[in-house]
Tab-separated table of C-alpha atoms in Angstrom:
chain	number	residue	atom	x	y	z
A	1	MET	CA	-0.136	0.053	0.060
A	2	SER	CA	3.008	2.361	0.841
A	3	VAL	CA	4.568	1.750	-2.753
A	4	ILE	CA	1.142	2.302	-4.374
A	5	LEU	CA	0.658	5.278	-2.379
A	6	ALA	CA	4.101	6.562	-3.211
A	7	GLY	CA	3.848	5.973	-7.009
A	8	THR	CA	0.314	7.880	-7.067
A	9	MET	CA	2.002	10.857	-5.353
A	10	LEU	CA	4.896	10.809	-7.713
A	11	LYS	CA	2.375	10.893	-10.666
A	12	VAL	CA	0.326	13.452	-9.137
A	13	LEU	CA	3.035	15.917	-8.000
A	14	GLU	CA	5.069	15.405	-11.094
A	15	SER	CA	5.283	19.179	-11.988
A	16	PHE	CA	6.523	19.808	-8.442
A	17	LEU	CA	9.027	16.929	-7.818
A	18	LYS	CA	10.656	17.097	-11.281
A	19	PRO	CA	12.607	20.407	-10.525
A	20	VAL	CA	13.326	19.347	-7.143
A	21	VAL	CA	14.928	15.969	-7.976
A	22	LEU	CA	16.968	17.620	-10.893
A	23	ALA	CA	17.952	20.124	-8.071
A	24	VAL	CA	19.180	17.679	-5.717
A	25	LEU	CA	20.946	15.419	-8.551
A	26	LEU	CA	22.809	18.737	-9.765
A	27	ALA	CA	23.773	19.715	-6.075
A	28	ALA	CA	25.042	16.229	-5.687
A	29	VAL	CA	27.292	16.649	-8.862
A	30	PHE	CA	28.550	19.865	-8.079
A	31	TYR	CA	29.098	19.425	-4.171
A	32	PRO	CA	32.617	17.686	-4.455
A	33	PHE	CA	34.095	20.632	-6.548
A	34	ILE	CA	32.806	23.313	-4.237
A	35	LYS	CA	33.975	21.229	-1.095
A	36	ARG	CA	37.435	20.894	-2.782
A	37	LEU	CA	37.685	24.658	-3.488
A	38	ASN	CA	36.627	25.255	0.272
A	39	THR	CA	39.073	22.768	1.820
A	40	LYS	CA	41.855	22.794	-0.486
A	41	TYR	CA	41.833	26.402	-1.785
A	42	LYS	CA	40.417	28.041	1.073
A	43	LEU	CA	37.768	29.838	-0.673
A	44	PRO	CA	34.477	30.943	1.045
A	45	TRP	CA	31.661	28.326	0.474
A	46	LEU	CA	29.495	30.900	-1.307
A	47	LEU	CA	32.302	32.054	-3.608
A	48	GLY	CA	32.862	28.312	-4.648
A	49	ILE	CA	29.318	28.017	-5.448
A	50	ILE	CA	29.406	31.125	-7.591
A	51	ILE	CA	32.625	29.925	-9.501
A	52	VAL	CA	31.321	26.452	-10.203
A	53	TYR	CA	27.952	27.610	-11.347
A	54	GLY	CA	29.409	30.444	-13.394
A	55	VAL	CA	31.470	28.019	-15.247
A	56	PHE	CA	28.671	25.607	-15.499
A	57	VAL	CA	26.212	28.328	-16.946
A	58	THR	CA	28.692	29.720	-19.415
A	59	ILE	CA	29.389	26.193	-20.857
A	60	PHE	CA	25.470	25.554	-20.935
A	61	VAL	CA	24.756	28.775	-22.794
A	62	GLY	CA	27.621	28.422	-25.291
A	63	ILE	CA	26.611	24.910	-26.166
A	64	GLY	CA	22.854	25.968	-26.321
A	65	ASN	CA	23.951	28.793	-28.951
A	66	ILE	CA	26.112	26.283	-31.038
A	67	LEU	CA	23.304	23.739	-30.878
A	68	SER	CA	20.454	26.415	-31.745
A	69	SER	CA	22.722	27.475	-34.834
A	70	SER	CA	23.411	23.936	-35.979
A	71	ILE	CA	19.609	23.357	-35.873
A	72	MET	CA	18.903	26.269	-37.923
A	73	SER	CA	21.287	24.948	-40.492
A	74	ILE	CA	19.542	21.680	-40.574
A	75	ILE	CA	16.301	23.505	-41.302
A	76	ASN	CA	17.912	25.694	-44.097
A	77	SER	CA	19.395	22.383	-45.704
A	78	TYR	CA	16.304	20.564	-45.546
A	79	PRO	CA	15.497	20.792	-49.124
A	80	ARG	CA	18.741	19.155	-50.066
A	81	TYR	CA	18.194	16.330	-47.612
A	82	GLU	CA	14.447	16.044	-48.754
A	83	GLU	CA	15.638	15.504	-52.333
A	84	ARG	CA	18.234	12.798	-51.459
A	85	PHE	CA	15.304	11.226	-49.498
A	86	GLN	CA	13.030	11.153	-52.361
A	87	THR	CA	15.851	9.306	-54.259
A	88	ILE	CA	16.414	6.771	-51.933
A	89	TYR	CA	12.784	6.414	-51.281
A	90	ARG	CA	12.079	5.686	-55.008
A	91	ASN	CA	14.921	2.878	-54.917
A	92	ILE	CA	13.571	1.196	-51.975
A	93	GLN	CA	9.921	1.419	-53.137
A	94	GLU	CA	11.044	-0.252	-56.504
A	95	SER	CA	12.847	-2.845	-54.431
A	96	PHE	CA	9.674	-3.605	-52.498
A	97	SER	CA	7.791	-3.584	-55.577
A	98	ALA	CA	9.901	-6.152	-57.365
A	99	ASN	CA	10.117	-8.454	-54.251
A	100	SER	CA	6.670	-8.151	-52.903
A	101	ASP	CA	5.309	-11.428	-54.419
A	102	SER	CA	8.402	-13.778	-53.591
A	103	GLY	CA	11.454	-14.249	-51.828
A	104	LEU	CA	12.275	-13.576	-47.965
A	105	LEU	CA	10.995	-9.981	-48.103
A	106	GLY	CA	7.540	-11.243	-49.221
A	107	PHE	CA	7.479	-13.507	-46.352
A	108	PHE	CA	8.141	-11.000	-43.644
A	109	PHE	CA	6.551	-7.842	-45.192
A	110	ASP	CA	3.044	-7.806	-46.910
A	111	PHE	CA	3.785	-5.155	-49.372
A	112	ASN	CA	0.450	-3.235	-50.733
A	113	ASN	CA	0.963	-2.097	-54.140
A	114	ASP	CA	-1.747	0.476	-53.717
A	115	GLN	CA	0.165	2.159	-50.761
A	116	THR	CA	3.222	4.077	-51.010
A	117	PHE	CA	6.361	2.985	-49.159
A	118	LEU	CA	5.854	5.217	-46.260
A	119	GLU	CA	2.302	4.073	-45.956
A	120	ASN	CA	3.390	0.293	-46.193
A	121	ILE	CA	6.159	0.964	-43.534
A	122	SER	CA	3.609	2.835	-41.224
A	123	THR	CA	0.836	0.202	-41.610
A	124	GLN	CA	3.186	-2.905	-41.137
A	125	LEU	CA	5.441	-1.713	-38.281
A	126	ASN	CA	3.379	0.857	-36.815
A	127	VAL	CA	6.354	3.063	-36.963
A	128	LEU	CA	4.640	6.406	-37.183
A	129	PRO	CA	2.887	6.584	-33.885
A	130	LEU	CA	6.055	5.466	-32.094
A	131	LEU	CA	8.088	8.170	-33.677
A	132	LYS	CA	5.200	10.651	-32.805
A	133	ASN	CA	5.134	9.559	-29.192
A	134	PHE	CA	9.022	9.960	-29.067
A	135	ALA	CA	8.936	13.365	-30.761
A	136	VAL	CA	5.950	14.637	-28.383
A	137	ASN	CA	7.858	13.183	-25.213
A	138	PHE	CA	11.418	14.708	-26.201
A	139	THR	CA	9.684	18.048	-27.288
A	140	THR	CA	7.747	18.233	-23.945
A	141	PHE	CA	10.948	17.434	-21.908
A	142	LEU	CA	13.069	20.108	-23.530
A	143	ILE	CA	10.220	22.638	-23.156
A	144	SER	CA	9.588	21.945	-19.558
A	145	PHE	CA	13.261	21.722	-18.873
A	146	MET	CA	13.942	25.193	-20.328
A	147	LYS	CA	11.022	26.514	-18.280
A	148	SER	CA	12.243	24.987	-15.242
A	149	SER	CA	15.997	25.621	-15.732
A	150	PHE	CA	16.079	28.855	-13.617
A	151	LEU	CA	14.008	27.180	-10.733
A	152	VAL	CA	16.452	23.953	-10.760
A	153	LEU	CA	19.494	26.235	-10.420
A	154	LEU	CA	17.776	28.401	-7.744
A	155	LEU	CA	16.880	25.368	-5.767
A	156	SER	CA	20.361	23.663	-6.356
A	157	VAL	CA	22.098	26.781	-5.056
A	158	PHE	CA	20.281	27.051	-1.839
A	159	LEU	CA	20.489	23.281	-1.277
A	160	LEU	CA	24.232	23.588	-1.524
A	161	LEU	CA	24.250	26.529	0.834
A	162	GLU	CA	22.339	24.400	3.237
A	163	MET	CA	24.738	21.299	2.873
A	164	LYS	CA	27.490	23.088	4.510
A	165	PHE	CA	25.685	23.074	7.689
A	166	THR	CA	23.930	19.514	7.418
A	167	LYS	CA	25.991	17.784	9.957
A	168	ILE	CA	25.570	20.288	12.726
A	169	LYS	CA	21.744	20.102	12.138
A	170	ILE	CA	21.637	16.369	12.448
A	171	TYR	CA	23.667	16.190	15.639
A	172	SER	CA	21.397	19.067	17.068
A	173	ALA	CA	18.236	17.405	16.000
A	174	PHE	CA	18.892	13.707	17.012
A	175	SER	CA	20.474	11.980	19.809
A	176	ASN	CA	24.176	11.045	19.774
A	177	HIS	CA	23.736	7.259	18.591
A	178	SER	CA	20.999	8.227	15.980
A	179	SER	CA	22.659	11.425	14.744
A	180	SER	CA	25.815	9.490	13.997
A	181	LYS	CA	24.132	6.520	12.333
A	182	ILE	CA	21.906	9.136	10.440
A	183	HIS	CA	24.897	11.216	9.397
A	184	ASP	CA	26.954	8.030	8.053
A	185	ILE	CA	23.911	6.983	6.059
A	186	MET	CA	23.601	10.471	4.533
A	187	ASN	CA	27.151	10.411	3.860
A	188	ARG	CA	27.432	7.232	2.222
A	189	ILE	CA	24.240	8.110	-0.043
A	190	ALA	CA	25.581	11.527	-1.107
A	191	ARG	CA	29.260	10.001	-1.673
A	192	ASP	CA	27.945	6.899	-3.758
A	193	THR	CA	25.306	8.909	-5.624
A	194	THR	CA	27.856	11.616	-6.497
A	195	HIS	CA	30.171	9.064	-7.659
A	196	TYR	CA	27.654	7.152	-9.741
A	197	ILE	CA	26.373	10.601	-11.412
A	198	SER	CA	29.888	11.825	-11.882
A	199	ILE	CA	30.909	8.550	-13.676
A	200	LYS	CA	27.770	8.620	-15.823
A	201	PHE	CA	28.417	12.077	-16.726
A	202	PHE	CA	31.981	11.391	-17.592
A	203	ILE	CA	31.202	8.329	-19.748
A	204	SER	CA	28.356	10.337	-21.558
A	205	LEU	CA	30.706	13.130	-22.229
A	206	LEU	CA	33.248	10.655	-23.637
A	207	THR	CA	30.595	9.143	-25.898
A	208	GLY	CA	29.738	12.527	-27.224
A	209	ILE	CA	33.245	13.420	-27.817
A	210	PHE	CA	34.021	10.338	-29.777
A	211	VAL	CA	30.701	10.560	-31.782
A	212	PHE	CA	31.729	14.154	-32.750
A	213	ILE	CA	35.342	12.938	-33.767
A	214	PHE	CA	33.707	10.030	-35.793
A	215	CYS	CA	31.358	12.435	-37.655
A	216	LEU	CA	34.367	14.647	-38.523
A	217	ILE	CA	36.216	11.754	-40.032
A	218	ALA	CA	33.268	10.576	-41.955
A	219	ARG	CA	32.505	14.199	-42.818
A	220	VAL	CA	29.007	13.758	-41.670
A	221	ASP	CA	27.251	17.114	-41.358
A	222	PHE	CA	26.325	18.752	-38.026
A	223	PRO	CA	28.563	16.481	-35.988
A	224	LEU	CA	27.880	18.626	-32.811
A	225	VAL	CA	24.149	17.777	-32.954
A	226	TRP	CA	24.879	13.869	-32.983
A	227	ALA	CA	27.421	14.508	-30.215
A	228	PHE	CA	24.969	16.134	-27.959
A	229	LEU	CA	22.147	13.612	-28.857
A	230	ALA	CA	24.562	10.912	-28.001
A	231	PHE	CA	25.581	12.415	-24.527
A	232	VAL	CA	21.779	13.181	-23.589
A	233	LEU	CA	20.636	9.606	-24.689
A	234	ASN	CA	23.503	7.904	-22.934
A	235	PHE	CA	21.897	8.616	-19.498
A	236	VAL	CA	19.200	6.334	-20.662
A	237	PRO	CA	20.815	2.885	-20.064
A	238	THR	CA	21.186	0.441	-23.134
A	239	PHE	CA	18.168	1.786	-25.060
A	240	GLY	CA	19.568	5.524	-25.220
A	241	SER	CA	22.784	4.635	-26.886
A	242	ILE	CA	21.025	2.263	-29.417
A	243	ILE	CA	18.578	5.123	-30.296
A	244	SER	CA	21.516	7.535	-30.616
A	245	TRP	CA	23.484	5.031	-32.748
A	246	ALA	CA	20.451	4.355	-35.026
A	247	ILE	CA	19.644	8.069	-35.529
A	248	THR	CA	23.208	8.888	-36.332
A	249	THR	CA	23.666	5.873	-38.789
A	250	THR	CA	20.457	6.892	-40.519
A	251	PHE	CA	21.430	10.411	-41.040
A	252	ALA	CA	24.967	9.338	-42.436
A	253	PHE	CA	23.282	7.017	-44.658
A	254	LEU	CA	20.805	9.691	-45.906
A	255	GLN	CA	23.740	12.266	-46.451
A	256	CYS	CA	26.369	9.696	-47.969
A	257	TYR	CA	23.943	7.585	-50.136
A	258	PRO	CA	24.994	5.675	-52.503
A	259	SER	CA	28.486	5.511	-51.007
A	260	PRO	CA	28.715	2.903	-48.253
A	261	PHE	CA	31.892	3.432	-46.590
A	262	PRO	CA	31.064	6.515	-44.437
A	263	VAL	CA	27.773	4.703	-43.303
A	264	ILE	CA	29.652	1.549	-42.369
A	265	PHE	CA	32.322	3.648	-40.466
A	266	ILE	CA	29.864	5.455	-38.444
A	267	ALA	CA	27.769	2.337	-37.729
A	268	VAL	CA	30.564	0.004	-36.585
A	269	SER	CA	33.067	2.909	-34.676
A	270	VAL	CA	29.872	4.191	-32.777
A	271	LEU	CA	28.619	0.730	-32.098
A	272	VAL	CA	32.118	-0.552	-30.835
A	273	MET	CA	32.677	2.668	-28.854
A	274	ASN	CA	29.386	2.141	-27.162
A	275	VAL	CA	30.031	-1.507	-26.237
A	276	PHE	CA	33.517	-0.708	-24.997
A	277	LEU	CA	32.575	2.266	-22.827
A	278	GLY	CA	29.407	0.644	-21.521
A	279	ASN	CA	30.736	-2.781	-20.975
A	280	VAL	CA	34.474	-2.263	-20.087
A	281	VAL	CA	35.241	1.266	-18.945
A	282	GLU	CA	32.053	2.164	-16.935
A	283	PRO	CA	31.797	-1.121	-14.867
A	284	ARG	CA	35.533	-1.180	-14.066
A	285	ILE	CA	35.449	2.586	-12.884
A	286	GLU	CA	32.173	2.375	-11.149
A	287	GLY	CA	32.702	-1.181	-9.295
A	288	GLU	CA	30.275	-3.595	-8.446
A	289	ASN	CA	28.879	-1.986	-5.212
A	290	LEU	CA	26.649	0.275	-7.295
A	291	GLY	CA	25.544	-2.330	-9.686
A	292	ILE	CA	21.757	-2.752	-10.273
A	293	SER	CA	20.067	-5.894	-11.733
A	294	PRO	CA	19.378	-5.594	-15.316
A	295	PHE	CA	15.718	-6.781	-14.722
A	296	VAL	CA	15.429	-3.920	-12.323
A	297	ILE	CA	16.601	-1.606	-14.810
A	298	LEU	CA	14.232	-2.574	-17.408
A	299	VAL	CA	11.431	-2.339	-14.615
A	300	SER	CA	12.581	0.985	-13.448
A	301	LEU	CA	12.835	2.364	-17.047
A	302	SER	CA	9.304	1.361	-17.840
A	303	LEU	CA	7.977	2.523	-14.522
A	304	TRP	CA	9.730	6.057	-14.308
A	305	GLY	CA	9.062	6.320	-18.144
A	306	TRP	CA	5.396	6.083	-17.613
A	307	LEU	CA	5.583	8.435	-14.423
A	308	TRP	CA	7.687	11.187	-15.897
A	309	GLY	CA	8.258	10.762	-19.426
A	310	PHE	CA	11.536	11.238	-21.003
A	311	LEU	CA	12.753	12.784	-17.995
A	312	GLY	CA	12.000	9.641	-15.998
A	313	LEU	CA	13.927	7.550	-18.597
A	314	ILE	CA	17.196	9.668	-17.700
A	315	LEU	CA	16.471	9.650	-13.883
A	316	ALA	CA	15.318	6.044	-13.639
A	317	VAL	CA	18.894	4.307	-12.906
A	318	PRO	CA	20.251	7.307	-10.697
A	319	LEU	CA	17.043	7.208	-8.552
A	320	MET	CA	17.050	3.446	-8.321
A	321	VAL	CA	20.893	3.684	-7.218
A	322	ILE	CA	19.730	6.081	-4.295
A	323	ILE	CA	16.922	3.644	-3.386
A	324	LYS	CA	19.566	0.721	-3.329
A	325	ILE	CA	21.926	2.495	-1.307
A	326	PHE	CA	19.129	3.731	1.071
A	327	CYS	CA	18.049	0.071	1.492
A	328	GLU	CA	21.623	-1.371	2.226
A	329	ASN	CA	22.146	1.199	5.234
A	330	ILE	CA	18.907	0.360	6.896
A	331	GLU	CA	18.915	-3.023	8.697
A	332	THR	CA	15.357	-3.936	7.970
A	333	LEU	CA	15.559	-2.975	4.339
A	334	ARG	CA	18.880	-4.508	3.673
A	335	PRO	CA	17.276	-7.694	1.792
A	336	ILE	CA	15.494	-5.255	-0.697
A	337	GLY	CA	19.037	-3.635	-1.412
A	338	ILE	CA	20.453	-7.033	-2.092
A	339	LEU	CA	17.734	-8.232	-4.306
A	340	LEU	CA	17.977	-4.744	-6.385
A	341	GLY	CA	21.835	-5.329	-6.865
A	342	SER	CA	23.465	-7.009	-9.662
A	343	GLU	CA	26.525	-8.383	-7.503
A	344	ARG	CA	26.554	-12.198	-6.849
A	345	PRO	CA	26.315	-13.005	-3.249
A	346	ASP	CA	29.364	-15.198	-1.703
A	347	ARG	CA	28.704	-18.823	-1.767
A	348	GLY	CA	30.745	-19.099	1.346
A	349	LYS	CA	28.896	-16.836	3.548
A	350	LEU	CA	25.644	-18.615	2.230
A	351	ARG	CA	26.873	-22.102	3.378
A	352	LYS	CA	27.965	-20.591	6.644
A	353	ALA	CA	24.567	-19.006	6.923
């Protein structure tokens, strides 16, 4: 009943909770930098916040201006790509028409000669509604994010100002035994959450940089757009990288057709890079203590995607990591934390038990 009530409140209070959760995660990312400026370089806490946020806003505005100019270039270049798309479309339509009655293609795809290629694809694979839903969710996320950006920054700044006095407040509010335990739990939650988000941000940034370099090598237009798309979607486990790879490869095919080499280079290099960073580098840096069960990841993606849309997909795994850390530090909830994790229990301990 508590879980159902919590899910209902998350859905009902969606517009209120989204900026708060983003502000908490943003503060968790910036807290180590501000603390380092305060302890190592002896800068006042407020001055450290101003410096870190000044750098962040400058980078954010600069990337936003570059992306907006790139998007305007895409819009201005639309006639050229439309003509190329029509050429590819006619070739594919002729291929479908020639193979609609025989062969493997006719077995898997019921081609209707009275419909166009796009109508056949939309009817058979139900692609159009999926694309519409994705476009609507992504657009809604961008609009709501831009509207609430100032609120998120303001909330995170005030939260960071409060975090300096958190230890004093805890020891003043609770008894010695309880305050020490609560402070240790909050420290571990903050440390591990910051650790996870920082690693995810670093891996996503590396993904965007490599996609940018690969697009430059293959001479694919608008490399910054595809790099930013790879950076954002990499926060969505597994599916985000697949969607980013598919979009970038499709655009490379649209631009470079009929030359196959740039398309093959983009498809192979981006795929190998995603597999290497996601399955070799990230687990090695992250460690096993923050691992989440793949089944739990899929369930959390479905749940948070339904609750909060595209933003929920991005926040699904960080929120599950926080829940897992919280459960591991509460004695009665520790079994839930173990079940949520991906690590394999020690058989020797199980035999002793």
